[in-house]
CSV table of C-alpha atoms and ligand atoms in Angstrom, one decimal:
chain,number,residue,atom,x,y,z
G,531,MET,CA,10.4,148.4,21.6
G,532,ARG,CA,7.1,148.6,23.6
G,533,ILE,CA,6.1,151.9,22.0
G,534,ILE,CA,6.5,150.4,18.3
G,535,PHE,CA,4.1,147.8,19.8
G,536,ARG,CA,1.9,150.2,21.6
G,537,ASP,CA,1.9,152.3,18.1
G,538,ARG,CA,0.9,149.4,16.4
G,539,LYS,CA,-2.0,148.4,18.3
G,540,ALA,CA,-3.0,152.2,18.3
G,541,THR,CA,-2.9,152.7,14.7
G,542,GLY,CA,-2.4,149.1,12.8
G,543,ARG,CA,0.2,149.9,10.9
G,544,LEU,CA,3.9,148.8,11.0
G,545,ASP,CA,6.5,150.8,9.9
G,546,LEU,CA,8.8,148.2,8.9
G,547,GLU,CA,11.8,150.0,9.0
G,548,SER,CA,11.7,152.0,12.5
G,549,VAL,CA,11.0,148.5,13.7
G,550,GLU,CA,13.8,146.7,12.0
G,551,THR,CA,16.2,149.4,13.3
G,552,ALA,CA,15.0,149.5,16.7
G,553,ILE,CA,15.4,145.5,16.9
G,554,ARG,CA,18.8,145.9,15.5
G,555,ALA,CA,19.5,148.2,18.4
G,556,ALA,CA,17.7,146.3,21.3
G,557,MET,CA,20.2,143.3,20.1
G,558,HIS,CA,23.4,145.3,20.0
G,559,GLN,CA,22.3,146.4,23.4
G,560,ALA,CA,21.9,142.8,24.5
G,561,GLY,CA,24.9,141.6,22.6
G,562,ALA,CA,27.3,144.3,24.1
G,563,ALA,CA,25.9,143.7,27.6
G,564,ALA,CA,26.5,139.7,27.0
G,565,LEU,CA,29.8,140.5,25.6
G,566,THR,CA,30.9,143.0,29.0
G,567,GLN,CA,30.0,139.9,31.2
G,568,LEU,CA,32.0,137.6,29.3
G,569,LEU,CA,35.0,139.8,29.2
G,570,GLN,CA,34.9,140.2,33.3
G,571,PHE,CA,38.5,138.6,34.0
G,572,GLU,CA,38.7,137.2,37.6
G,573,PRO,CA,42.2,138.1,39.2
G,574,PRO,CA,45.2,135.7,38.3
G,575,ASP,CA,45.9,132.7,40.3
G,576,ALA,CA,49.0,132.4,43.0
G,577,ASP,CA,51.1,131.0,40.3
G,578,ARG,CA,50.2,133.2,37.5
G,579,LEU,CA,51.2,136.7,39.3
G,580,GLU,CA,54.0,137.2,37.5
G,581,VAL,CA,54.1,137.9,33.2
G,582,PRO,CA,57.9,138.7,31.3
G,583,CYS,CA,57.9,142.8,30.6
G,584,SER,CA,59.6,143.6,27.5
G,585,CYS,CA,62.4,145.0,29.3
G,586,GLY,CA,63.6,142.2,30.3
G,587,HIS,CA,62.6,142.1,34.1
G,588,THR,CA,59.1,140.9,35.1
G,589,ALA,CA,55.9,142.8,35.5
G,590,ARG,CA,53.5,142.0,39.1
G,591,PHE,CA,49.8,141.7,39.0
G,592,LYS,CA,48.5,144.8,40.6
G,593,GLU,CA,45.1,145.0,40.1
G,594,LEU,CA,41.9,144.3,37.8
G,595,ARG,CA,41.2,147.4,35.5
G,596,ASN,CA,38.2,148.7,33.0
G,597,LYS,CA,38.6,149.5,29.8
G,598,ASN,CA,35.9,150.8,27.2
G,599,PHE,CA,36.4,149.9,23.6
G,600,LEU,CA,34.0,149.6,20.8
G,601,SER,CA,32.8,146.1,19.2
G,602,VAL,CA,30.3,145.4,16.2
G,603,VAL,CA,27.9,145.3,19.0
G,604,GLY,CA,28.5,148.7,20.5
G,605,THR,CA,30.4,149.9,23.0
G,606,VAL,CA,31.7,147.3,25.8
G,607,LYS,CA,33.9,146.9,28.9
G,608,VAL,CA,36.7,144.7,29.6
G,609,ARG,CA,37.9,144.4,33.0
G,610,ARG,CA,41.2,142.6,33.0
G,611,PRO,CA,44.0,142.0,35.1
G,612,TYR,CA,46.9,144.7,35.0
G,613,TYR,CA,50.6,143.8,35.6
G,614,LEU,CA,53.3,146.9,36.5
G,615,CYS,CA,57.1,146.0,36.3
G,616,SER,CA,58.9,147.9,39.3
G,617,HIS,CA,61.7,147.9,37.1
G,618,CYS,CA,61.0,150.3,34.0
G,619,SER,CA,57.6,151.2,35.6
G,620,SER,CA,55.7,149.9,32.7
G,621,GLY,CA,52.4,148.4,33.0
G,622,GLN,CA,50.5,145.8,30.3
G,623,CYS,CA,47.6,143.7,30.0
G,624,PRO,CA,47.8,140.2,28.5
G,625,VAL,CA,44.6,140.1,27.9
G,626,ASP,CA,44.5,143.0,25.5
G,627,CYS,CA,46.7,141.3,23.4
G,628,GLU,CA,44.7,137.9,23.2
G,629,LEU,CA,41.2,140.4,22.5
G,630,GLY,CA,43.6,142.6,19.7
G,631,ILE,CA,42.7,145.8,21.3
G,632,VAL,CA,46.2,147.0,22.6
G,633,GLY,CA,46.2,150.7,23.0
G,634,LEU,CA,43.2,150.7,21.0
G,635,GLU,CA,39.6,151.8,21.2
G,636,SER,CA,37.9,149.2,19.2
G,637,SER,CA,38.0,145.5,18.4
G,638,PRO,CA,39.1,143.9,15.2
G,639,GLY,CA,35.9,143.3,13.8
G,640,VAL,CA,35.0,147.3,13.9
G,641,ARG,CA,38.5,148.1,12.8
G,642,ARG,CA,37.9,145.9,9.7
G,643,MET,CA,34.7,147.2,8.7
G,644,GLU,CA,36.3,151.0,9.1
G,645,ALA,CA,39.0,149.7,7.1
G,646,VAL,CA,36.8,148.1,4.2
G,647,VAL,CA,34.9,151.7,4.4
G,648,GLY,CA,37.6,153.7,4.4
G,649,ALA,CA,39.6,152.2,1.3
G,650,ALA,CA,36.4,152.9,-0.9
G,651,ILE,CA,35.4,156.4,0.0
G,652,PRO,CA,37.1,159.0,2.0
G,653,PHE,CA,37.2,159.2,6.0
G,654,ALA,CA,34.2,161.9,6.4
G,655,PRO,CA,31.7,160.4,4.5
G,656,ALA,CA,32.4,156.8,5.4
G,657,CYS,CA,30.8,157.5,8.7
G,658,GLU,CA,27.4,157.3,7.0
G,659,PRO,CA,27.6,153.8,6.2
G,660,MET,CA,29.2,152.8,9.2
G,661,LYS,CA,26.5,154.2,10.9
G,662,VAL,CA,23.3,153.1,8.7
G,663,LEU,CA,25.3,149.9,7.6
G,664,ALA,CA,26.7,148.8,10.9
G,665,GLY,CA,24.8,150.8,13.4
G,666,LEU,CA,28.3,152.1,14.8
G,667,GLU,CA,28.8,156.0,15.4
G,668,VAL,CA,32.5,156.1,14.8
G,669,PRO,CA,34.4,159.3,14.0
G,670,ALA,CA,36.1,160.2,10.7
G,671,LYS,CA,39.7,160.2,12.2
G,672,ALA,CA,38.9,156.2,13.5
G,673,ILE,CA,38.2,155.4,10.2
G,674,GLU,CA,41.3,157.2,8.9
G,675,ARG,CA,43.5,155.4,11.9
G,676,ALA,CA,42.1,151.7,11.1
G,677,ALA,CA,42.1,152.0,7.0
G,678,GLU,CA,46.3,153.3,7.3
G,679,THR,CA,46.9,150.9,10.0
G,680,ILE,CA,45.9,147.9,8.1
G,681,GLY,CA,47.2,149.5,5.2
G,682,ALA,CA,50.7,149.9,6.2
G,683,ALA,CA,50.6,146.6,7.9
G,684,ILE,CA,49.9,145.0,4.2
G,685,ALA,CA,52.6,147.2,3.4
G,686,ARG,CA,54.8,146.1,5.5
G,687,ARG,CA,54.0,142.4,4.9
G,688,ASP,CA,54.3,143.0,0.9
G,689,LYS,CA,57.9,144.9,1.9
G,690,GLN,CA,58.8,141.6,3.3
G,691,GLU,CA,58.3,139.3,0.8
G,692,ILE,CA,59.9,142.4,-2.0
G,693,ASP,CA,62.7,141.9,0.3
G,694,ARG,CA,63.2,138.4,0.6
G,695,ALA,CA,62.8,138.4,-3.9
G,696,LYS,CA,66.0,140.9,-3.5
G,697,GLN,CA,67.7,138.2,-2.0
G,698,LEU,CA,66.6,136.0,-4.7
G,699,VAL,CA,64.7,133.9,-2.0
G,700,LEU,CA,61.5,133.6,-3.9
G,701,PRO,CA,58.4,131.7,-3.3
G,702,ILE,CA,58.3,128.1,-5.0
G,703,VAL,CA,55.2,128.8,-7.3
G,704,SER,CA,53.9,125.6,-8.8
G,705,LYS,CA,54.0,124.7,-12.6
G,706,GLN,CA,51.2,126.0,-14.7
G,707,THR,CA,50.5,126.5,-18.1
G,708,ILE,CA,50.2,130.1,-19.0
G,709,PRO,CA,50.4,131.1,-22.7
G,710,LYS,CA,50.8,134.9,-22.2
G,711,MET,CA,51.5,136.9,-19.2
G,712,TYR,CA,51.8,140.2,-19.8
G,713,VAL,CA,53.5,143.0,-17.5
G,714,LEU,CA,52.1,146.5,-17.5
G,715,MET,CA,53.3,149.5,-15.8
G,716,ASP,CA,52.3,153.3,-15.7
G,717,GLY,CA,52.5,156.4,-13.3
G,718,VAL,CA,49.7,158.8,-12.3
G,719,GLN,CA,50.1,161.6,-10.1
G,720,ILE,CA,48.9,161.9,-6.5
G,721,PRO,CA,48.0,165.1,-4.4
G,722,VAL,CA,50.4,165.3,-1.6
G,723,VAL,CA,51.0,167.9,1.4
G,724,ALA,CA,53.5,170.6,1.0
G,725,ALA,CA,56.1,169.1,2.7
G,726,GLU,CA,56.0,165.4,0.6
G,727,ALA,CA,56.5,167.8,-2.3
G,728,GLU,CA,59.5,170.0,-1.1
G,729,GLY,CA,62.8,170.3,-3.0
G,730,ARG,CA,61.0,168.9,-5.9
G,731,THR,CA,60.6,170.8,-8.7
G,732,GLY,CA,56.7,171.0,-10.4
G,733,ARG,CA,55.7,169.4,-13.6
G,734,ILE,CA,55.4,172.6,-14.9
G,735,GLU,CA,58.4,174.3,-14.9
G,736,GLY,CA,58.7,177.1,-12.3
G,737,GLN,CA,56.1,175.7,-10.1
G,738,ARG,CA,56.6,174.0,-6.8
G,739,ALA,CA,55.6,170.2,-7.1
G,740,ARG,CA,52.2,169.6,-5.5
G,741,THR,CA,51.5,166.1,-6.6
G,742,ARG,CA,53.9,162.5,-6.2
G,743,GLU,CA,54.1,159.9,-8.5
G,744,CYS,CA,52.6,156.7,-7.9
G,745,LYS,CA,53.8,153.9,-10.1
G,746,LEU,CA,51.3,151.2,-10.7
G,747,GLY,CA,52.1,148.0,-12.4
G,748,ALA,CA,49.4,145.4,-13.6
G,749,VAL,CA,49.9,141.7,-14.2
G,750,PHE,CA,47.3,139.4,-16.2
G,751,THR,CA,47.0,136.6,-18.6
G,752,GLN,CA,46.1,135.9,-21.9
G,753,THR,CA,45.1,132.2,-23.3
G,754,ILE,CA,42.7,133.2,-26.5
G,755,VAL,CA,41.6,135.6,-29.0
G,756,ASP,CA,38.2,135.9,-30.3
G,757,ASN,CA,37.1,135.4,-34.2
G,758,GLU,CA,38.7,138.3,-35.9
G,759,GLY,CA,41.9,137.1,-33.8
G,760,ARG,CA,41.8,140.0,-31.3
G,761,PRO,CA,43.0,138.9,-27.9
G,762,ILE,CA,40.9,138.9,-25.3
G,763,ARG,CA,42.3,139.1,-21.0
G,764,ASP,CA,41.9,135.8,-18.6
G,765,SER,CA,38.8,136.7,-16.5
G,766,ASP,CA,39.8,137.6,-13.1
G,767,SER,CA,43.2,137.5,-14.0
G,768,THR,CA,44.7,140.6,-13.2
G,769,THR,CA,46.3,142.0,-9.9
G,770,TYR,CA,47.9,145.4,-9.0
G,771,VAL,CA,50.6,146.6,-7.2
G,772,GLY,CA,51.7,150.1,-6.8
G,773,ALA,CA,53.0,152.9,-4.5
G,774,ILE,CA,54.7,156.1,-4.5
G,775,GLU,CA,58.4,155.3,-4.6
G,776,THR,CA,61.6,155.0,-6.8
G,777,ALA,CA,61.9,153.5,-10.0
G,778,ASP,CA,64.0,150.8,-8.6
G,779,GLU,CA,62.3,150.4,-5.9
G,780,PHE,CA,59.3,149.5,-7.8
G,781,GLY,CA,61.2,147.2,-9.9
G,782,TYR,CA,61.3,144.8,-7.5
G,783,ARG,CA,57.7,145.6,-6.6
G,784,ILE,CA,56.7,144.6,-9.8
G,785,TYR,CA,59.1,141.9,-10.1
G,786,THR,CA,57.9,140.2,-7.0
G,787,GLU,CA,54.6,139.9,-8.3
G,788,ALA,CA,54.6,139.0,-11.9
G,789,TRP,CA,57.1,136.1,-10.3
G,790,ARG,CA,54.1,135.2,-7.5
G,791,ARG,CA,51.7,134.8,-10.6
G,792,GLY,CA,53.6,132.4,-12.5
G,793,TRP,CA,56.1,134.3,-14.8
G,794,GLU,CA,58.8,131.6,-15.0
G,795,TRP,CA,56.0,129.6,-16.7
G,796,ALA,CA,54.6,131.8,-19.2
G,797,THR,CA,55.4,130.6,-22.5
G,798,THR,CA,55.2,134.4,-24.1
G,799,LYS,CA,56.3,137.2,-21.9
G,800,ILE,CA,55.1,140.8,-22.3
G,801,VAL,CA,56.0,143.8,-21.2
G,802,ILE,CA,53.8,147.2,-22.1
G,803,GLY,CA,54.2,150.8,-21.5
G,804,ASP,CA,53.9,154.2,-22.5
G,805,GLY,CA,57.4,155.7,-23.8
G,806,ALA,CA,58.6,156.3,-20.2
G,807,VAL,CA,62.0,155.6,-19.6
G,808,TRP,CA,62.2,154.2,-16.5
G,809,ILE,CA,59.4,151.5,-17.4
G,810,TRP,CA,61.8,150.1,-20.3
G,811,ASN,CA,64.7,150.4,-17.7
G,812,LEU,CA,63.1,147.7,-15.1
G,813,ALA,CA,61.6,145.7,-18.5
G,814,ASP,CA,65.3,145.2,-19.4
G,815,ARG,CA,66.3,144.5,-15.9
G,816,HIS,CA,63.5,142.5,-14.2
G,817,PHE,CA,61.9,141.0,-18.0
G,818,PRO,CA,64.6,140.0,-19.8
G,819,GLY,CA,63.6,138.3,-23.0
G,820,ALA,CA,60.1,139.9,-22.6
G,821,VAL,CA,58.4,141.1,-25.9
G,822,GLN,CA,58.4,145.0,-25.2
G,823,ILE,CA,55.2,146.9,-26.7
G,824,VAL,CA,54.8,150.6,-26.2
G,825,ASP,CA,50.9,151.1,-26.1
G,826,LEU,CA,49.7,151.9,-29.5
G,827,TYR,CA,47.1,154.9,-28.4
G,828,HIS,CA,50.4,156.3,-26.3
G,829,ALA,CA,52.4,156.7,-29.6
G,830,ARG,CA,49.5,158.0,-31.4
G,831,GLN,CA,48.9,161.0,-28.6
G,832,HIS,CA,52.5,161.7,-29.8
G,833,LEU,CA,51.7,161.9,-33.6
G,834,TRP,CA,48.4,164.2,-32.3
G,835,GLU,CA,50.5,166.5,-30.2
G,836,MET,CA,52.8,167.4,-33.4
G,837,ALA,CA,50.0,167.4,-35.5
G,838,ALA,CA,49.2,170.2,-33.1
G,839,LEU,CA,52.5,171.8,-33.2
G,840,LEU,CA,52.3,172.1,-36.9
G,841,TYR,CA,49.1,173.5,-37.3
G,842,PRO,CA,48.0,174.8,-34.2
G,843,HIS,CA,45.0,176.7,-35.6
G,844,ASP,CA,44.1,174.3,-38.8
G,845,ALA,CA,41.9,171.5,-37.8
G,846,ALA,CA,41.2,170.3,-41.0
G,847,ALA,CA,45.2,170.5,-42.0
G,848,LYS,CA,45.9,168.6,-38.7
G,849,LYS,CA,43.7,165.7,-39.6
G,850,ARG,CA,45.0,165.4,-43.3
G,851,TRP,CA,48.3,165.2,-41.7
G,852,MET,CA,47.7,162.4,-39.4
G,853,ILE,CA,46.1,159.9,-41.9
G,854,PRO,CA,49.2,159.0,-43.5
G,855,MET,CA,51.4,159.0,-40.1
G,856,LYS,CA,48.8,157.1,-38.4
G,857,ASP,CA,49.5,154.8,-41.4
G,858,LEU,CA,52.8,154.4,-40.7
G,859,LEU,CA,52.8,153.8,-37.1
G,860,ASP,CA,49.9,150.9,-37.8
G,861,HIS,CA,52.0,149.4,-40.2
G,862,GLY,CA,54.7,148.9,-38.4
G,863,TRP,CA,56.6,151.6,-40.5
G,864,THR,CA,58.9,153.2,-38.0
G,865,GLU,CA,61.8,154.0,-39.8
G,866,LEU,CA,60.0,155.9,-42.4
G,867,LEU,CA,58.1,157.5,-40.0
G,868,VAL,CA,61.2,158.5,-38.2
G,869,GLU,CA,62.7,159.5,-41.7
G,870,TRP,CA,60.0,161.5,-42.5
G,871,LEU,CA,59.9,163.4,-39.1
G,872,ARG,CA,63.2,164.1,-39.5
G,873,GLU,CA,62.9,165.9,-42.8
G,874,ILE,CA,60.2,167.8,-41.2
G,875,ALA,CA,62.3,169.0,-38.5
G,876,ALA,CA,65.0,170.1,-41.4
G,877,GLU,CA,62.5,172.2,-43.0
G,878,HIS,CA,61.7,174.2,-40.1
G,879,ALA,CA,65.0,174.1,-38.8
G,880,GLY,CA,65.7,177.6,-40.3
G,881,THR,CA,62.5,179.3,-39.9
G,882,GLN,CA,61.0,177.7,-36.3
G,883,PRO,CA,64.1,176.5,-34.4
G,884,GLY,CA,62.0,175.5,-31.3
G,885,LEU,CA,59.5,173.4,-33.4
G,886,ALA,CA,62.1,172.1,-35.7
G,887,GLU,CA,63.6,170.5,-31.9
G,888,GLU,CA,60.5,169.5,-30.5
G,889,ILE,CA,59.9,167.5,-33.8
G,890,GLY,CA,63.3,166.3,-33.6
G,891,LYS,CA,62.8,164.9,-30.2
G,892,GLU,CA,60.1,163.2,-31.3
G,893,ALA,CA,61.8,161.5,-34.2
G,894,ASP,CA,64.0,160.2,-31.7
G,895,TYR,CA,61.5,158.7,-29.7
G,896,PHE,CA,59.8,156.4,-32.1
G,897,GLU,CA,63.6,155.7,-33.3
G,898,THR,CA,63.9,154.2,-29.8
G,899,ASN,CA,61.0,153.1,-29.5
G,900,THR,CA,61.2,151.1,-33.1
G,901,HIS,CA,61.3,147.7,-31.7
G,902,ARG,CA,58.7,148.1,-29.4
G,903,MET,CA,56.2,149.5,-32.2
G,904,GLN,CA,56.2,146.2,-34.7
G,905,TYR,CA,52.1,146.4,-34.3
G,906,PRO,CA,51.7,144.2,-37.4
G,907,GLU,CA,53.9,141.2,-36.1
G,908,PHE,CA,52.2,141.9,-32.4
G,909,ARG,CA,48.6,141.9,-33.8
G,910,ALA,CA,49.4,138.8,-36.1
G,911,LYS,CA,50.6,137.0,-32.9
G,912,GLY,CA,47.2,138.1,-31.1
G,913,PHE,CA,49.0,140.2,-28.2
G,914,PHE,CA,47.4,143.0,-27.0
G,915,VAL,CA,48.8,146.5,-28.2
G,916,GLY,CA,47.2,148.8,-25.5
G,917,SER,CA,47.5,149.3,-21.9
G,918,GLY,CA,44.0,149.7,-21.6
G,919,VAL,CA,44.4,147.5,-18.5
G,920,ILE,CA,47.3,149.4,-16.3
G,921,GLU,CA,45.2,152.9,-17.2
G,922,ALA,CA,41.8,151.4,-16.2
G,923,GLY,CA,43.8,150.6,-12.8
G,924,CYS,CA,45.3,154.1,-12.4
G,925,LYS,CA,41.7,155.6,-12.4
G,926,SER,CA,40.1,153.0,-10.5
G,927,ILE,CA,42.6,151.8,-7.8
G,928,VAL,CA,44.0,155.2,-7.0
G,929,GLY,CA,42.0,157.8,-8.8
G,930,VAL,CA,39.1,157.1,-7.9
G,931,ARG,CA,39.8,157.4,-3.9
G,932,LEU,CA,43.4,159.2,-3.7
G,933,LYS,CA,42.6,162.0,-6.2
G,934,GLN,CA,39.3,163.6,-5.5
G,935,SER,CA,39.2,167.5,-5.1
G,936,GLY,CA,40.5,168.8,-1.7
G,937,MET,CA,42.6,165.6,-0.6
G,938,PHE,CA,46.5,166.3,0.2
G,939,TRP,CA,47.8,162.6,1.2
G,940,THR,CA,51.3,162.0,3.0
G,941,VAL,CA,53.3,159.7,1.0
G,942,GLN,CA,52.6,157.4,3.9
G,943,GLY,CA,49.1,157.4,4.0
G,944,ALA,CA,49.1,157.2,0.3
G,945,ASN,CA,51.1,153.9,0.1
G,946,ALA,CA,48.7,152.4,2.7
G,947,ILE,CA,45.6,153.2,1.3
G,948,THR,CA,47.2,152.2,-2.0
G,949,ALA,CA,48.6,148.7,-0.6
G,950,LEU,CA,44.9,148.0,0.9
G,951,ARG,CA,43.1,149.2,-2.4
G,952,CYS,CA,45.4,146.6,-4.1
G,953,CYS,CA,44.9,143.8,-1.9
G,954,GLN,CA,41.1,144.0,-2.1
G,955,PHE,CA,41.5,144.1,-5.3
G,956,ASN,CA,44.0,141.1,-5.9
G,957,GLY,CA,41.3,139.0,-3.5
G,958,ARG,CA,44.1,139.0,-0.8
G,959,PHE,CA,42.6,140.9,1.8
G,960,GLU,CA,40.7,137.7,3.5
G,961,ASP,CA,44.1,136.0,3.8
G,962,TYR,CA,45.8,138.8,5.0
G,963,TRP,CA,43.2,139.6,7.8
G,964,ASP,CA,43.2,135.9,8.9
G,965,ASN,CA,46.8,135.4,8.6
G,966,ALA,CA,46.9,138.7,10.9
G,967,ARG,CA,44.9,137.2,13.1
G,968,ALA,CA,46.4,134.3,13.9
G,969,ALA,CA,49.6,135.9,14.5
N,2351,ZN,ZN1,60.0,146.2,32.4
């Protein structure tokens, strides 16, 4: 500090950035000294020499012990009473519990910062914002630990709520006016460490699985349509939930979220997904009576794939074939489309049995989903027919953070970060943090 002022006198210039950074460092130092002072505890009074031990016996005050930990103003030292249990010989410092630093090397304030940056960007590059923004030097491992620990705690809290919902102990959601509520589901592949993929067949036949599917769900509401009758999503109404888990488990997760958002009060209930069977199984089980819609763009993609099978080397023919097919789909004439596809399959049965089989499968897909492809009717009612919201979530909640090259996750780590990111996106992190600190 003195050097800065001396330089200013000598050169007449002020390098604002070095000055402000130096002042922050000085404030940190002063703050750390003050905090350390505040954290010098006295030996306990004569009537507080014993505390209960977790083994059921009592621990006796032994001595004052020092511990260093990182606070938001830098490293500080706490000196506090240490108690030892003669029965099980485990020791404890009740003060640590109060401060929220039991077995930890950083304060709750630092861990919150670490979780925020660790949720947003990979752990190693997260050291940089911790240094530049907070003036704290922390190793990547500490950021990883804090983000995953807090994420895991959020995941545990979510699970408790889901388990209660399984027992039909649902929170009371106050009556509200919700014209339309949507539930969307999708899956996104996350690269995992070898041990997590063992025994699972890969998506490409004969290859070891390298990924696991993270199931993601979105809930949002819609009240109005625009001048042309196109639906407009209520702003800030989207929440996401997700995890690598079985469809069964995920069913309860998305059901709990929809319930929390007021599903029972929605006048019109809509489920949108691609063709995946698990999605419609869950829709039938947890959201009976909801309108089911297959994402239009996904259905079109099925047509494009067939076009590519039929005309692998003829782009023009592919496009020509698509025009009437797309028309049938968009008009909701799915029965006709299925008939047409079956005819095409029959034509090729003799010469190209493999192709015929593929087309036959596609015909089955459109037949099974006919009632979910009544697009003109859905549009007339002002419904969304696309699953853009869930695809955006797959990218922005999961993809950008968990699918970067060179990343391999454990299921536990991926689920912790997913829980943390969903919690943040849903605007529930502050709530979570306040409750966790009060507990
Ligand atoms: Zn004990």
